[in-house]
mmCIF file of C-alpha atoms in Angstrom:
data_model
loop_
_atom_site.group_PDB
_atom_site.id
_atom_site.type_symbol
_atom_site.label_atom_id
_atom_site.label_comp_id
_atom_site.label_asym_id
_atom_site.label_seq_id
_atom_site.Cartn_x
_atom_site.Cartn_y
_atom_site.Cartn_z
ATOM 1 C CA ASP F 191 -0.445 0.678 17.609
ATOM 2 C CA GLY F 192 -2.799 3.658 18.148
ATOM 3 C CA GLY F 193 -5.027 4.812 15.016
ATOM 4 C CA ILE F 194 -3.655 2.415 12.588
ATOM 5 C CA THR F 195 -5.843 -0.879 12.163
ATOM 6 C CA GLN F 196 -4.539 -3.986 10.267
ATOM 7 C CA SER F 197 -6.831 -6.627 9.479
ATOM 8 C CA PRO F 198 -7.000 -9.581 9.860
ATOM 9 C CA LYS F 199 -4.659 -10.653 12.605
ATOM 10 C CA TYR F 200 -4.145 -13.956 10.977
ATOM 11 C CA LEU F 201 -4.534 -14.987 7.356
ATOM 12 C CA PHE F 202 -4.020 -18.208 5.424
ATOM 13 C CA ARG F 203 -3.392 -18.527 1.822
ATOM 14 C CA LYS F 204 -4.186 -21.259 -0.398
ATOM 15 C CA GLU F 205 -1.870 -22.339 -3.407
ATOM 16 C CA GLY F 206 -2.652 -19.931 -6.359
ATOM 17 C CA GLN F 207 -4.750 -17.621 -4.376
ATOM 18 C CA ASN F 208 -4.614 -13.836 -4.037
ATOM 19 C CA VAL F 209 -5.091 -12.384 -0.576
ATOM 20 C CA THR F 210 -5.642 -8.635 0.723
ATOM 21 C CA LEU F 211 -4.487 -7.210 3.736
ATOM 22 C CA SER F 212 -6.081 -4.287 5.104
ATOM 23 C CA CYS F 213 -4.540 -1.211 6.666
ATOM 24 C CA GLU F 214 -6.782 1.773 7.710
ATOM 25 C CA GLN F 215 -5.367 4.879 9.712
ATOM 26 C CA ASN F 216 -7.344 7.826 11.332
ATOM 27 C CA LEU F 217 -4.288 9.830 12.068
ATOM 28 C CA ASN F 218 -4.505 12.122 8.903
ATOM 29 C CA HIS F 219 -1.235 10.999 7.564
ATOM 30 C CA ASP F 220 -0.192 11.630 4.022
ATOM 31 C CA ALA F 221 2.360 8.679 3.785
ATOM 32 C CA MET F 222 1.487 5.098 4.272
ATOM 33 C CA TYR F 223 3.950 1.998 4.027
ATOM 34 C CA TRP F 224 4.080 -1.797 3.994
ATOM 35 C CA TYR F 225 6.737 -3.959 5.290
ATOM 36 C CA ARG F 226 7.401 -7.450 5.319
ATOM 37 C CA GLN F 227 9.287 -9.043 8.669
ATOM 38 C CA ASP F 228 10.987 -12.349 8.519
ATOM 39 C CA PRO F 229 12.792 -13.705 11.383
ATOM 40 C CA GLY F 230 16.419 -12.439 11.541
ATOM 41 C CA GLN F 231 15.841 -10.148 8.520
ATOM 42 C CA GLY F 232 14.362 -6.937 10.279
ATOM 43 C CA LEU F 233 12.006 -5.010 8.133
ATOM 44 C CA ARG F 234 11.887 -4.764 4.386
ATOM 45 C CA LEU F 235 9.942 -2.116 2.387
ATOM 46 C CA ILE F 236 7.313 -3.399 0.008
ATOM 47 C CA TYR F 237 5.556 -0.243 -1.221
ATOM 48 C CA TYR F 238 4.935 3.251 -0.291
ATOM 49 C CA SER F 239 2.690 6.071 -0.865
ATOM 50 C CA GLN F 240 3.183 9.624 -0.206
ATOM 51 C CA ILE F 241 -0.021 10.892 -1.255
ATOM 52 C CA VAL F 242 -3.454 9.445 -2.610
ATOM 53 C CA ASN F 243 -3.485 7.951 -5.987
ATOM 54 C CA ASP F 244 0.401 7.473 -5.991
ATOM 55 C CA PHE F 245 2.581 4.762 -4.869
ATOM 56 C CA GLN F 246 6.040 3.587 -5.485
ATOM 57 C CA LYS F 247 7.845 0.108 -5.168
ATOM 58 C CA GLY F 248 10.168 -0.525 -2.463
ATOM 59 C CA ASP F 249 12.850 -3.180 -2.245
ATOM 60 C CA ILE F 250 10.723 -6.334 -2.503
ATOM 61 C CA ALA F 251 7.500 -5.514 -4.418
ATOM 62 C CA GLU F 252 7.692 -8.495 -6.712
ATOM 63 C CA GLY F 253 4.414 -10.386 -6.212
ATOM 64 C CA TYR F 254 2.816 -7.573 -4.447
ATOM 65 C CA SER F 255 0.230 -4.877 -5.324
ATOM 66 C CA VAL F 256 -1.289 -1.894 -3.624
ATOM 67 C CA SER F 257 -3.841 0.813 -4.150
ATOM 68 C CA ARG F 258 -4.264 4.139 -2.488
ATOM 69 C CA GLU F 259 -7.767 5.301 -3.498
ATOM 70 C CA LYS F 260 -8.275 7.003 -0.189
ATOM 71 C CA LYS F 261 -6.008 8.831 2.233
ATOM 72 C CA GLU F 262 -7.090 6.616 5.113
ATOM 73 C CA SER F 263 -6.470 3.160 3.429
ATOM 74 C CA PHE F 264 -3.728 1.571 1.790
ATOM 75 C CA PRO F 265 -4.333 -2.182 1.052
ATOM 76 C CA LEU F 266 -1.862 -4.688 0.203
ATOM 77 C CA THR F 267 -2.470 -7.638 -2.229
ATOM 78 C CA VAL F 268 -0.423 -10.607 -2.067
ATOM 79 C CA THR F 269 -0.533 -12.384 -5.400
ATOM 80 C CA SER F 270 -0.125 -15.926 -6.227
ATOM 81 C CA ALA F 271 3.470 -14.659 -7.990
ATOM 82 C CA GLN F 272 4.600 -14.164 -4.555
ATOM 83 C CA LYS F 273 6.161 -17.901 -3.830
ATOM 84 C CA ASN F 274 7.065 -17.488 -0.348
ATOM 85 C CA PRO F 275 4.331 -15.273 1.273
ATOM 86 C CA THR F 276 4.568 -16.581 4.787
ATOM 87 C CA ALA F 277 5.806 -13.608 7.085
ATOM 88 C CA PHE F 278 4.575 -10.950 9.310
ATOM 89 C CA TYR F 279 3.277 -7.787 7.576
ATOM 90 C CA LEU F 280 3.258 -4.334 9.011
ATOM 91 C CA CYS F 281 1.653 -1.255 7.938
ATOM 92 C CA ALA F 282 2.868 2.135 8.971
ATOM 93 C CA SER F 283 1.803 5.789 8.392
ATOM 94 C CA GLY F 284 3.338 9.047 9.046
ATOM 95 C CA LEU F 285 3.493 12.787 8.086
ATOM 96 C CA ALA F 286 5.308 13.254 4.729
ATOM 97 C CA GLY F 287 8.999 14.025 5.199
ATOM 98 C CA PRO F 288 12.206 11.854 6.356
ATOM 99 C CA LYS F 289 12.267 13.667 9.762
ATOM 100 C CA ASN F 290 8.783 12.252 10.805
ATOM 101 C CA ILE F 291 8.025 9.312 12.841
ATOM 102 C CA GLN F 292 6.338 6.452 11.156
ATOM 103 C CA TYR F 293 3.609 4.713 13.388
ATOM 104 C CA PHE F 294 2.964 0.889 13.024
ATOM 105 C CA GLY F 295 -0.009 -1.239 13.245
ATOM 106 C CA ALA F 296 -0.308 -4.542 15.259
ATOM 107 C CA GLY F 297 0.493 -6.469 11.997
ATOM 108 C CA THR F 298 -0.983 -9.504 10.124
ATOM 109 C CA ARG F 299 0.698 -12.868 9.962
ATOM 110 C CA LEU F 300 0.110 -14.691 6.678
ATOM 111 C CA SER F 301 0.650 -18.476 6.346
ATOM 112 C CA VAL F 302 0.271 -20.673 3.511
ATOM 113 C CA LEU F 303 -1.835 -23.845 3.815
ATOM 114 C CA ALA Z 1321 21.966 3.329 -0.508
ATOM 115 C CA GLN Z 1322 21.527 3.594 3.189
ATOM 116 C CA SER Z 1323 22.206 0.686 5.499
ATOM 117 C CA VAL Z 1324 22.109 -0.191 9.319
ATOM 118 C CA ALA Z 1325 24.031 -2.643 11.291
ATOM 119 C CA GLN Z 1326 23.136 -4.160 14.512
ATOM 120 C CA PRO Z 1327 26.216 -6.309 15.292
ATOM 121 C CA GLU Z 1328 24.746 -8.271 18.172
ATOM 122 C CA ASP Z 1329 21.764 -10.630 17.567
ATOM 123 C CA GLN Z 1330 20.876 -10.866 21.199
ATOM 124 C CA VAL Z 1331 21.887 -8.893 24.323
ATOM 125 C CA ASN Z 1332 21.494 -10.530 27.682
ATOM 126 C CA VAL Z 1333 21.622 -8.128 30.765
ATOM 127 C CA ALA Z 1334 20.853 -8.525 34.569
ATOM 128 C CA GLU Z 1335 17.961 -6.586 35.960
ATOM 129 C CA GLY Z 1336 19.224 -3.313 37.478
ATOM 130 C CA ASN Z 1337 22.373 -3.146 35.417
ATOM 131 C CA PRO Z 1338 22.710 -0.699 32.421
ATOM 132 C CA LEU Z 1339 22.087 -2.000 28.931
ATOM 133 C CA THR Z 1340 23.608 -0.873 25.535
ATOM 134 C CA VAL Z 1341 22.199 -1.868 22.153
ATOM 135 C CA LYS Z 1342 24.773 -1.102 19.395
ATOM 136 C CA CYS Z 1343 23.835 0.348 16.070
ATOM 137 C CA THR Z 1344 26.035 1.643 13.261
ATOM 138 C CA TYR Z 1345 24.831 3.242 9.995
ATOM 139 C CA SER Z 1346 25.805 4.193 6.472
ATOM 140 C CA VAL Z 1347 24.061 7.099 4.589
ATOM 141 C CA SER Z 1348 24.832 9.785 2.114
ATOM 142 C CA GLY Z 1349 24.855 13.011 4.007
ATOM 143 C CA ASN Z 1350 23.375 13.754 7.198
ATOM 144 C CA PRO Z 1351 21.055 11.180 8.781
ATOM 145 C CA TYR Z 1352 17.849 10.873 10.562
ATOM 146 C CA LEU Z 1353 18.104 8.071 13.197
ATOM 147 C CA PHE Z 1354 15.257 6.111 15.112
ATOM 148 C CA TRP Z 1355 14.991 3.473 17.570
ATOM 149 C CA TYR Z 1356 11.874 1.311 17.822
ATOM 150 C CA VAL Z 1357 10.975 -1.700 20.212
ATOM 151 C CA GLN Z 1358 8.739 -4.561 19.107
ATOM 152 C CA TYR Z 1359 6.987 -6.989 21.767
ATOM 153 C CA PRO Z 1360 6.091 -10.549 20.400
ATOM 154 C CA ASN Z 1361 3.340 -10.547 17.927
ATOM 155 C CA ARG Z 1362 3.077 -6.866 17.931
ATOM 156 C CA GLY Z 1363 3.766 -3.760 15.746
ATOM 157 C CA LEU Z 1364 6.703 -1.516 16.320
ATOM 158 C CA GLN Z 1365 6.613 1.065 18.927
ATOM 159 C CA PHE Z 1366 8.815 4.317 18.511
ATOM 160 C CA LEU Z 1367 11.299 5.095 21.330
ATOM 161 C CA LEU Z 1368 13.352 7.988 20.266
ATOM 162 C CA LYS Z 1369 14.825 9.844 17.194
ATOM 163 C CA TYR Z 1370 17.757 11.995 16.414
ATOM 164 C CA ILE Z 1371 17.298 14.856 13.933
ATOM 165 C CA THR Z 1372 19.864 17.473 14.810
ATOM 166 C CA GLY Z 1373 21.374 19.335 17.762
ATOM 167 C CA ASP Z 1374 22.303 17.532 21.037
ATOM 168 C CA ASN Z 1375 24.015 14.326 20.339
ATOM 169 C CA LEU Z 1376 22.179 12.699 23.340
ATOM 170 C CA VAL Z 1377 18.640 12.142 22.903
ATOM 171 C CA LYS Z 1378 16.178 11.057 25.562
ATOM 172 C CA GLY Z 1379 13.321 8.709 24.724
ATOM 173 C CA SER Z 1380 10.465 6.845 26.016
ATOM 174 C CA TYR Z 1381 10.682 4.450 29.135
ATOM 175 C CA GLY Z 1382 14.085 6.034 30.287
ATOM 176 C CA PHE Z 1383 16.086 5.015 27.149
ATOM 177 C CA GLU Z 1384 18.336 7.314 25.559
ATOM 178 C CA ALA Z 1385 20.901 7.094 22.586
ATOM 179 C CA GLU Z 1386 24.026 8.807 21.711
ATOM 180 C CA PHE Z 1387 24.793 9.940 18.129
ATOM 181 C CA ASN Z 1388 28.419 9.919 17.171
ATOM 182 C CA LYS Z 1389 28.974 11.052 13.734
ATOM 183 C CA SER Z 1390 32.696 10.107 13.647
ATOM 184 C CA GLN Z 1391 32.049 6.653 14.321
ATOM 185 C CA THR Z 1392 28.607 6.664 12.397
ATOM 186 C CA SER Z 1393 27.051 5.059 15.540
ATOM 187 C CA PHE Z 1394 23.755 5.573 17.532
ATOM 188 C CA HIS Z 1395 23.801 3.254 20.498
ATOM 189 C CA LEU Z 1396 20.577 2.776 22.486
ATOM 190 C CA LYS Z 1397 21.174 3.136 26.405
ATOM 191 C CA LYS Z 1398 19.317 2.692 29.638
ATOM 192 C CA PRO Z 1399 20.960 3.113 32.910
ATOM 193 C CA SER Z 1400 19.079 0.496 34.822
ATOM 194 C CA ALA Z 1401 17.463 -2.433 32.909
ATOM 195 C CA LEU Z 1402 13.996 -3.978 33.891
ATOM 196 C CA VAL Z 1403 12.454 -7.195 32.999
ATOM 197 C CA SER Z 1404 9.915 -5.672 31.082
ATOM 198 C CA ASP Z 1405 12.439 -4.019 28.626
ATOM 199 C CA SER Z 1406 12.735 -7.564 27.191
ATOM 200 C CA ALA Z 1407 12.000 -7.237 23.410
ATOM 201 C CA LEU Z 1408 13.279 -6.787 20.024
ATOM 202 C CA TYR Z 1409 14.893 -3.495 19.291
ATOM 203 C CA PHE Z 1410 15.219 -1.768 15.721
ATOM 204 C CA CYS Z 1411 17.513 0.767 14.774
ATOM 205 C CA ALA Z 1412 16.571 2.695 11.411
ATOM 206 C CA VAL Z 1413 18.109 5.530 9.437
ATOM 207 C CA ARG Z 1414 16.843 7.934 6.777
ATOM 208 C CA PRO Z 1415 19.007 10.456 4.770
ATOM 209 C CA TYR Z 1416 18.110 14.100 4.904
ATOM 210 C CA SER Z 1417 17.472 14.410 1.311
ATOM 211 C CA GLY Z 1418 17.412 12.654 -2.007
ATOM 212 C CA ALA Z 1419 15.596 9.592 -3.314
ATOM 213 C CA GLY Z 1420 16.423 7.566 -0.312
ATOM 214 C CA SER Z 1421 14.866 10.031 2.055
ATOM 215 C CA TYR Z 1422 11.498 8.435 1.410
ATOM 216 C CA GLN Z 1423 12.675 5.062 2.808
ATOM 217 C CA LEU Z 1424 13.247 4.328 6.531
ATOM 218 C CA THR Z 1425 16.133 1.550 6.242
ATOM 219 C CA PHE Z 1426 15.896 -0.955 9.281
ATOM 220 C CA GLY Z 1427 18.737 -3.101 10.964
ATOM 221 C CA LYS Z 1428 17.835 -6.612 11.678
ATOM 222 C CA GLY Z 1429 17.147 -6.345 15.218
ATOM 223 C CA THR Z 1430 18.726 -7.129 18.527
ATOM 224 C CA LYS Z 1431 16.800 -9.309 21.010
ATOM 225 C CA LEU Z 1432 17.276 -8.005 24.560
ATOM 226 C CA SER Z 1433 16.775 -10.323 27.446
ATOM 227 C CA VAL Z 1434 16.942 -8.869 30.936
ATOM 228 C CA ILE Z 1435 17.432 -11.541 33.454
ATOM 229 C CA PRO Z 1436 15.819 -11.159 36.939
#
């Protein structure tokens, strides 16, 4: 978990509500990632960012939005358009380039009320 | 597009016995391969990676993995299992280059249970 902080640890969303998950890193990494984990499905990429003020959609971006205004921060918003948001959300960061390790935060568990 | 298969949802092994967690991959060109471990309600922890060179890669906590290009496999191994090794293990792949190289693709995970 190291230098990547995710908050909150648990989050509850009401119908029609947008919620924002925080991810902060102090590792001076250029690249940051958001994954969704569902039981038995592994990790699926939602969004990634290789540099400040730039980000790309992953495999399951619909219903989610992100921003990357600072190198250290990559918040994820789960919008009301995401009809099945209950999952474990993991943020990761790493040096740019495919051979580099991605380091993960401790995760945020999102549930729907 | 790249993909990873972990054919066993669960592996059970007795404490002290050797363990193997299987992984096969599909990628265009050469791969970078990774193993991660996840304990309940925690993030993923890096175990080891294959970049190039020696096909046998040694990692954290006594784990090792063997890269086999002809069989497109990267099985995780440990000579003697500990109860504390019980966790969820993920294999992941990235290609050397191309659009997919920005994305780390994970398998669905294998739950390892080490029985005392």
